[in-house]
Short mmCIF file of N, CA and C in Angstrom, two decimals:
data_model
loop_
_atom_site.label_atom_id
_atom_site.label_comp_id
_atom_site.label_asym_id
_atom_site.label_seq_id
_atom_site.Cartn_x
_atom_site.Cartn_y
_atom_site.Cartn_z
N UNK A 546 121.05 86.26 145.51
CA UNK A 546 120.48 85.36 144.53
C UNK A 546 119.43 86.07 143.67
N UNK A 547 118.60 87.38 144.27
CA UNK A 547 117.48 87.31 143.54
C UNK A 547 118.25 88.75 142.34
N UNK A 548 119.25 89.33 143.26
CA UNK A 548 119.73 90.53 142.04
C UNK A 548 120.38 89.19 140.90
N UNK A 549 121.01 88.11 141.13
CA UNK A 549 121.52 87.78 140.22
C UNK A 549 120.56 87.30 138.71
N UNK A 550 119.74 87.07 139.68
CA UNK A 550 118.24 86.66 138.22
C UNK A 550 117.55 87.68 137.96
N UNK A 551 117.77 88.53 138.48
CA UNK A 551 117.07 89.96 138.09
C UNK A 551 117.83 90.13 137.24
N UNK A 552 119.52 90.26 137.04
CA UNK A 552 120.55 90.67 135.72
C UNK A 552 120.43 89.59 135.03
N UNK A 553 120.22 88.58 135.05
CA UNK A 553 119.97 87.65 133.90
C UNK A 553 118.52 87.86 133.02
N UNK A 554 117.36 88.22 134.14
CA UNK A 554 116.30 88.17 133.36
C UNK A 554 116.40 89.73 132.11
N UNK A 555 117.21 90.92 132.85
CA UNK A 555 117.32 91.69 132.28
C UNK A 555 117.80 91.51 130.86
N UNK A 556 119.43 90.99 131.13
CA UNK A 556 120.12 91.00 130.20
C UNK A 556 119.28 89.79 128.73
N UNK A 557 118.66 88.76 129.26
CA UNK A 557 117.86 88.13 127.73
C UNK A 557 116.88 89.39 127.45
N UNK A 558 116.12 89.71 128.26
CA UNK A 558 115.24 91.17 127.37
C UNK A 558 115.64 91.90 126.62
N UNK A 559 117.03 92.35 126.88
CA UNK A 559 117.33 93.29 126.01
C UNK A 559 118.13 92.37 124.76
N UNK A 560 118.60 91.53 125.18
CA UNK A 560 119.18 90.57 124.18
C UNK A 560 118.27 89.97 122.75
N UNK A 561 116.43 90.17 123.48
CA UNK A 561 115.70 89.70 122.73
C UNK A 561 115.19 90.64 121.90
N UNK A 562 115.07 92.00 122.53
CA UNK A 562 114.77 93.32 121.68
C UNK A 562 115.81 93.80 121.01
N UNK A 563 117.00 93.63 120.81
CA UNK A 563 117.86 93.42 119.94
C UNK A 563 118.11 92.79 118.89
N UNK A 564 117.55 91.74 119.19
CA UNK A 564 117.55 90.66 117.96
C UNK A 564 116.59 91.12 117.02
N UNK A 565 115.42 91.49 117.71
CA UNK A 565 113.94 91.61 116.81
C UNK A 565 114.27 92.82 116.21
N UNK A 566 114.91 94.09 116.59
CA UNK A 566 115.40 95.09 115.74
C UNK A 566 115.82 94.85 114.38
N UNK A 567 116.86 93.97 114.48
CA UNK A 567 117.55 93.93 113.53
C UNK A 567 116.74 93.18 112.78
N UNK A 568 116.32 91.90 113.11
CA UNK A 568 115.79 90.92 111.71
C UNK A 568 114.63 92.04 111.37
N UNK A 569 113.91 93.23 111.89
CA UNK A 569 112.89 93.70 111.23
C UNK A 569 113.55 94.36 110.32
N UNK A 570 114.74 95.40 110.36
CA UNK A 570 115.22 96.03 109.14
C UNK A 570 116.09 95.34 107.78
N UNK A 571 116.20 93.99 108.59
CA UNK A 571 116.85 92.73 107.24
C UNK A 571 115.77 92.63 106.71
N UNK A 572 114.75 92.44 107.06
CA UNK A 572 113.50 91.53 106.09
C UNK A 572 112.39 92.40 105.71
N UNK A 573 112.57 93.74 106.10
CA UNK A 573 111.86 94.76 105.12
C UNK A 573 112.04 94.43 103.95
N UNK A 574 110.75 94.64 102.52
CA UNK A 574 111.29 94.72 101.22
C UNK A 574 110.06 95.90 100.70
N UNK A 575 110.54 96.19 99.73
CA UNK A 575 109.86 98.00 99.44
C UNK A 575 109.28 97.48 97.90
N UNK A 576 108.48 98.56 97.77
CA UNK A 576 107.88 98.03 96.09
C UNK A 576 108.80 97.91 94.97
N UNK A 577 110.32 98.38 94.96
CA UNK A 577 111.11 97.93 94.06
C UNK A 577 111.33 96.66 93.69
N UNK A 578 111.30 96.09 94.91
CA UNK A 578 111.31 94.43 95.32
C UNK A 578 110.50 93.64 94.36
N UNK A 579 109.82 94.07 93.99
CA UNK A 579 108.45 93.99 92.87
C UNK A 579 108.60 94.16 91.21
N UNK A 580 108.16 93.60 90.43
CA UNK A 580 108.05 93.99 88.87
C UNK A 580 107.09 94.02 88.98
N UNK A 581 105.77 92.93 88.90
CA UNK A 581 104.49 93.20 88.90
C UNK A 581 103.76 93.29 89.91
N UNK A 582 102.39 94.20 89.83
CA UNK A 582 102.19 94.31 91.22
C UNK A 582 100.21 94.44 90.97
N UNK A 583 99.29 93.38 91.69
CA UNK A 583 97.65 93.68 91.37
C UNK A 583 97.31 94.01 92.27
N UNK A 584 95.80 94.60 93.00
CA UNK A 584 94.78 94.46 93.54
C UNK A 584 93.53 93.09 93.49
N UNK A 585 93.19 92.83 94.53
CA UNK A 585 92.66 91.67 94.55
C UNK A 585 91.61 92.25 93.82
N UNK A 586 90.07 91.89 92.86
CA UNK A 586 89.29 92.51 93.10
C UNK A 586 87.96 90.74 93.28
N UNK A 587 86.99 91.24 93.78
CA UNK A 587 85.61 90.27 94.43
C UNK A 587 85.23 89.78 92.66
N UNK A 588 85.04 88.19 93.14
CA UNK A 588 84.11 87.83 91.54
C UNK A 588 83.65 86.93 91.86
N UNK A 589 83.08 85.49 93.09
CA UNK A 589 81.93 85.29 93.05
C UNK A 589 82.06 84.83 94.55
N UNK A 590 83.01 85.54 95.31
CA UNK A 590 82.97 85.26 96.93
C UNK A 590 84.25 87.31 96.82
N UNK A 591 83.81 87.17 97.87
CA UNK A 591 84.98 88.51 98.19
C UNK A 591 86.40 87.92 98.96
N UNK A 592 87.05 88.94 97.94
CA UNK A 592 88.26 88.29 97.99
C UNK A 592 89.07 90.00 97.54
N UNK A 593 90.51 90.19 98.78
CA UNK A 593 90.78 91.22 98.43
C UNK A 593 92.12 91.00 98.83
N UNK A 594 93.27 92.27 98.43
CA UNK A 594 94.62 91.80 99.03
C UNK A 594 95.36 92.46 97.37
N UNK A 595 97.02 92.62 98.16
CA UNK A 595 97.57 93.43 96.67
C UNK A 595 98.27 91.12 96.35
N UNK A 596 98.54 91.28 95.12
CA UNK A 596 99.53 90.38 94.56
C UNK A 596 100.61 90.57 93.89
N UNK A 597 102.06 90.58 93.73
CA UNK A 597 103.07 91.14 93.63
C UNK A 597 103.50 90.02 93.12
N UNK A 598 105.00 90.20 91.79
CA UNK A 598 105.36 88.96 91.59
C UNK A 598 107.34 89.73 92.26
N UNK A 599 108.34 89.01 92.99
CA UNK A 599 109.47 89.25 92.77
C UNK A 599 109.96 89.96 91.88
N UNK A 600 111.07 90.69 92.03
CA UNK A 600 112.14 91.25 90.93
C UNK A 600 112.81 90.22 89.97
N UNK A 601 113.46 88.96 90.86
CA UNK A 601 113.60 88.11 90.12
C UNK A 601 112.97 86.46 89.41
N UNK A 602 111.84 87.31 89.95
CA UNK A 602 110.41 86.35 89.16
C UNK A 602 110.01 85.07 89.60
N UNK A 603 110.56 84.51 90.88
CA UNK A 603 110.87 83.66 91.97
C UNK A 603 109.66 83.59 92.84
N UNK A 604 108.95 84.11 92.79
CA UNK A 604 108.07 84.26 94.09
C UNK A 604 106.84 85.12 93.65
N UNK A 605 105.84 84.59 93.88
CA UNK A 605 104.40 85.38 94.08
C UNK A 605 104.15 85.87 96.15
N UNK A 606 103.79 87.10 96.02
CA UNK A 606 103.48 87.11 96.99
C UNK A 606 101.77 87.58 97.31
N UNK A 607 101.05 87.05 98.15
CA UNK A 607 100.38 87.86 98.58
C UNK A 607 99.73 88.34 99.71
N UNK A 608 99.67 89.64 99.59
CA UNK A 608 99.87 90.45 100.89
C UNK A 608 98.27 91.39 100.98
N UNK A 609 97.75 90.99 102.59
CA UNK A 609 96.79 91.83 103.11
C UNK A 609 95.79 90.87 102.14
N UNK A 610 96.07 89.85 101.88
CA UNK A 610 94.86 88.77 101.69
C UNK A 610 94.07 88.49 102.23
N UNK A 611 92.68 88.24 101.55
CA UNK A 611 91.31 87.95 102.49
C UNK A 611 90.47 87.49 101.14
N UNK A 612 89.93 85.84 102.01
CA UNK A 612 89.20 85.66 100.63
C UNK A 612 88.38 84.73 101.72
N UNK A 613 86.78 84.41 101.17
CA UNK A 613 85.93 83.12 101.50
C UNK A 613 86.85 81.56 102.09
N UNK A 614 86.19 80.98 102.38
CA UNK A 614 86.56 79.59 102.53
C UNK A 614 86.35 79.03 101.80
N UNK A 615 86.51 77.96 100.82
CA UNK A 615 85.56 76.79 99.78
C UNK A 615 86.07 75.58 99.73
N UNK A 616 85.58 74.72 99.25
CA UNK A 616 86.36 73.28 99.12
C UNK A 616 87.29 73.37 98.04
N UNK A 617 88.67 72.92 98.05
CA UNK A 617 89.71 72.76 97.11
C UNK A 617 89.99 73.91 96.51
N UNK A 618 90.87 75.18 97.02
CA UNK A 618 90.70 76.15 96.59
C UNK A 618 92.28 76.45 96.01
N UNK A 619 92.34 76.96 94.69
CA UNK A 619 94.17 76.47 94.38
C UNK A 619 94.40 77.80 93.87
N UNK A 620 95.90 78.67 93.52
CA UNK A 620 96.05 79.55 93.06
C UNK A 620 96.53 79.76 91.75
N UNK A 621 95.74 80.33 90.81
CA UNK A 621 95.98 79.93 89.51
C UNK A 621 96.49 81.42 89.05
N UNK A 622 97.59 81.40 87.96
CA UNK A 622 98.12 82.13 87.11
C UNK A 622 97.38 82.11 86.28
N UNK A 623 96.28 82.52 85.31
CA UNK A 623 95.62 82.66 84.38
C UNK A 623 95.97 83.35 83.22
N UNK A 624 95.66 83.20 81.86
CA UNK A 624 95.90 84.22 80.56
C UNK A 624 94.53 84.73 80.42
N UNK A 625 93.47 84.36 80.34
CA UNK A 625 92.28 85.00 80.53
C UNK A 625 91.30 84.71 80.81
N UNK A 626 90.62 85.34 81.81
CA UNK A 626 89.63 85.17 82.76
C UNK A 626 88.53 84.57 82.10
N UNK A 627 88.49 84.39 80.78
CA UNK A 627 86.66 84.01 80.65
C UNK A 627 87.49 81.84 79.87
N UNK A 628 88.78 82.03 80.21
CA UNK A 628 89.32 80.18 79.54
C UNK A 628 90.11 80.22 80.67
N UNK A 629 90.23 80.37 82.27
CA UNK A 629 91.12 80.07 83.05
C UNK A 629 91.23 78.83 83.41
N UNK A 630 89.82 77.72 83.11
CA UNK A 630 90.19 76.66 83.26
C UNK A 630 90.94 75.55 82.00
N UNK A 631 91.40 76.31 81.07
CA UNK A 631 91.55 75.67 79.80
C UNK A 631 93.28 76.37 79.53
N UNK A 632 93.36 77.71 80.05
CA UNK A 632 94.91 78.02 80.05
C UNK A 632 95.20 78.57 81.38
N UNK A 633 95.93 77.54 82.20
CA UNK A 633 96.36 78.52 83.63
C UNK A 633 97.69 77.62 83.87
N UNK A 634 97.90 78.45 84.98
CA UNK A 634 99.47 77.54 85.53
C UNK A 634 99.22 77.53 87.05
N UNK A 635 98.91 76.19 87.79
CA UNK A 635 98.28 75.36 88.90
C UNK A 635 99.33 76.54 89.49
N UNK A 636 99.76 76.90 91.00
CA UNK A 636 100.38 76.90 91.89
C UNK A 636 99.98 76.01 93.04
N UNK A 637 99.17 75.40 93.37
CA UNK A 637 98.47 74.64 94.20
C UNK A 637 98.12 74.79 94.97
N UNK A 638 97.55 74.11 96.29
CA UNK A 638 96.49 74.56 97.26
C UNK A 638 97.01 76.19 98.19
N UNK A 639 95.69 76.88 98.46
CA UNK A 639 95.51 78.15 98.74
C UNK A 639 96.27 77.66 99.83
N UNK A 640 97.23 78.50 100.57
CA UNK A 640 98.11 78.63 102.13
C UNK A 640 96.99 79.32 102.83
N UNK A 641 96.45 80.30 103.03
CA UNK A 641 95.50 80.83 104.15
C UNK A 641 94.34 82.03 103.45
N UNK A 642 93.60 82.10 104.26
CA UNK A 642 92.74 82.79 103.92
C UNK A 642 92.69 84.33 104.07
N UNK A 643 93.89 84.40 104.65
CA UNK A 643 93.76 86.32 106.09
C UNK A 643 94.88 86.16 106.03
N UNK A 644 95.66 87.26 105.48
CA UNK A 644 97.29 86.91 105.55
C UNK A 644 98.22 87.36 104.78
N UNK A 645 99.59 87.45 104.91
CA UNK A 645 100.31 86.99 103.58
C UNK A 645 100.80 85.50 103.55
N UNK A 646 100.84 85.65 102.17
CA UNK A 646 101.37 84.08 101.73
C UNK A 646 102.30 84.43 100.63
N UNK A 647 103.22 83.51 100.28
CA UNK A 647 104.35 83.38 99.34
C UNK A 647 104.11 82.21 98.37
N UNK A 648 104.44 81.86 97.02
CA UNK A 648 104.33 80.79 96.18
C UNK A 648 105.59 81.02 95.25
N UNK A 649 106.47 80.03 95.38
CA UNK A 649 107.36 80.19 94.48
C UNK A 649 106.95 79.42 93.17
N UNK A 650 107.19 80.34 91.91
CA UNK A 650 106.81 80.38 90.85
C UNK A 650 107.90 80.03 89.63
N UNK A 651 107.91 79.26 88.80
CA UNK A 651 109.36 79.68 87.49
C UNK A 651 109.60 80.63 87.06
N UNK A 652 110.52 80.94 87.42
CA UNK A 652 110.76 82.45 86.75
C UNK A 652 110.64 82.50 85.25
N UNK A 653 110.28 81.59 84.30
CA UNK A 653 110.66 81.79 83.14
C UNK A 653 108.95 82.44 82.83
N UNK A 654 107.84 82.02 83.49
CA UNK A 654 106.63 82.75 82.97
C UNK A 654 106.73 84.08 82.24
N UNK A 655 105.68 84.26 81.40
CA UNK A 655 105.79 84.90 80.51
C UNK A 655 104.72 85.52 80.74
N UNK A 656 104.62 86.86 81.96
CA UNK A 656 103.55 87.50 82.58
C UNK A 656 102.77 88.65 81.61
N UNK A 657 102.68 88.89 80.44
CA UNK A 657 102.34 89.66 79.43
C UNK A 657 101.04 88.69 79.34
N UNK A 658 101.49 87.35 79.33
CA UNK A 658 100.24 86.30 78.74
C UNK A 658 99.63 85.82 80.52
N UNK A 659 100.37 85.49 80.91
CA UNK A 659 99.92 84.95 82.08
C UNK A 659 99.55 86.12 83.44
N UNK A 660 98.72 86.76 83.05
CA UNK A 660 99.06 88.84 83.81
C UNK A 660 97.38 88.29 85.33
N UNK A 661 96.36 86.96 85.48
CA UNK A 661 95.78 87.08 86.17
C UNK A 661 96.23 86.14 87.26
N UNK A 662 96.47 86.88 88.32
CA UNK A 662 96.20 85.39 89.55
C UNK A 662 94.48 85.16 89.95
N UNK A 663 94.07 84.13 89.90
CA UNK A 663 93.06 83.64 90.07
C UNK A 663 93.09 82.88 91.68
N UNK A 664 92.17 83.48 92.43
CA UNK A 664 91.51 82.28 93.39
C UNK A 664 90.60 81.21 93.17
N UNK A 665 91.10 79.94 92.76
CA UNK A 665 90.09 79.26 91.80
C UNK A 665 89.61 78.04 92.94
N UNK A 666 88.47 77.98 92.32
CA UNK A 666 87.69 76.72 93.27
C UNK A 666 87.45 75.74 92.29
N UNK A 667 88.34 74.80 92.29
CA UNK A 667 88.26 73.77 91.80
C UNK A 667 87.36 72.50 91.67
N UNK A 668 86.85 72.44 92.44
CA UNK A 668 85.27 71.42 92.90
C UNK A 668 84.10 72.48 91.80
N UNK A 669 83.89 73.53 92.33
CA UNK A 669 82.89 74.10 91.26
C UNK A 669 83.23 75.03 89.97
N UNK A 670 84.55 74.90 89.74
CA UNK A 670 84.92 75.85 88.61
C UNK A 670 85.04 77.10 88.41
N UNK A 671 85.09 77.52 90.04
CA UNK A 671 84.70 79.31 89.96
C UNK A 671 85.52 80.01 90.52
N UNK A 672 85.65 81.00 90.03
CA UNK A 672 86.70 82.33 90.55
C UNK A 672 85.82 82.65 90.87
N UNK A 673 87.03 82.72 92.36
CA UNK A 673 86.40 83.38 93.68
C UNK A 673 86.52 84.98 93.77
N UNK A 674 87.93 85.13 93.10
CA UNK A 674 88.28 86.76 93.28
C UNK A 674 89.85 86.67 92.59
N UNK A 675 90.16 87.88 91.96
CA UNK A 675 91.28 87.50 90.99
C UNK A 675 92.34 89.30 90.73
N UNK A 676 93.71 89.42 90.45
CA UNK A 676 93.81 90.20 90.42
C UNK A 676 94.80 90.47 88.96
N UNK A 677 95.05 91.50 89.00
CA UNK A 677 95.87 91.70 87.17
C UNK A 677 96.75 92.65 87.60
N UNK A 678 98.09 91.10 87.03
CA UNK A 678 99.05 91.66 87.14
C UNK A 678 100.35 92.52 86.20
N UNK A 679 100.70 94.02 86.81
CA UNK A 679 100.99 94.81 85.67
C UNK A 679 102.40 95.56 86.57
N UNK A 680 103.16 95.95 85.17
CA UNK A 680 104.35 96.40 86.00
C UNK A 680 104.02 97.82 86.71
#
């Protein structure tokens, strides 16, 4: 009885390190994966992390994120930093603070004009930390 659960417990281990092999080399994606690609940089809390938009313009990502906590904190596409509250495009509430996160976006943006993601705090009007995005 106990060799027989010993080959069972074996055989899911390796069954499970098998699995995880593979989905890690499916769900790799490399900077091609990418058209545009920022650095977070600090503007009135620290806030850091790259921001990347998709190849096929579908998806914001961002990766190795780290920003403050604040009340109502949303992710804004901006055209320029000193009218972001007067021209931006909402993505809506921040997903995490430490992390990556994903936001699917319209692909039809027109990132020449729309080139800042903004961490915006909406209760006080302030960018927290913001990055510019360039091919």
């Amino acid at each position: 009885m106990k060799k027989i659960l010993c080959s069972c417990l074996v055989m899911i281990a390796l069954f499970s390190c098998s699995n995880d092999d593979s989905n890690n080399s499916t769900n790799e994606t490399t900077s091609s994966d990418y058209i545009y690609k920022g650095n977070f940089v600090s503007s009135s809390h620290p806030t850091s992390g790259i921001a990347k938009i998709s190849k096929d313009k579908k998806q914001l990502l961002l990766e190795g994120f780290k920003s403050d906590d604040g009340p109502d904190l949303n992710i804004y596409l901006a055209a320029n930093l000193s009218t972001i509250k007067a021209d931006h495009i909402d993505l809506g509430d921040i997903k995490g603070l430490n992390g990556n996160y994903s936001y699917t976006v319209n692909n039809t943006i027109y990132y020449a004009k729309y080139k800042y993601v903004v961490v915006w705090c909406v209760d006080f009007d302030a960018n927290f930390g913001n990055a510019v995005l360039a091919p």
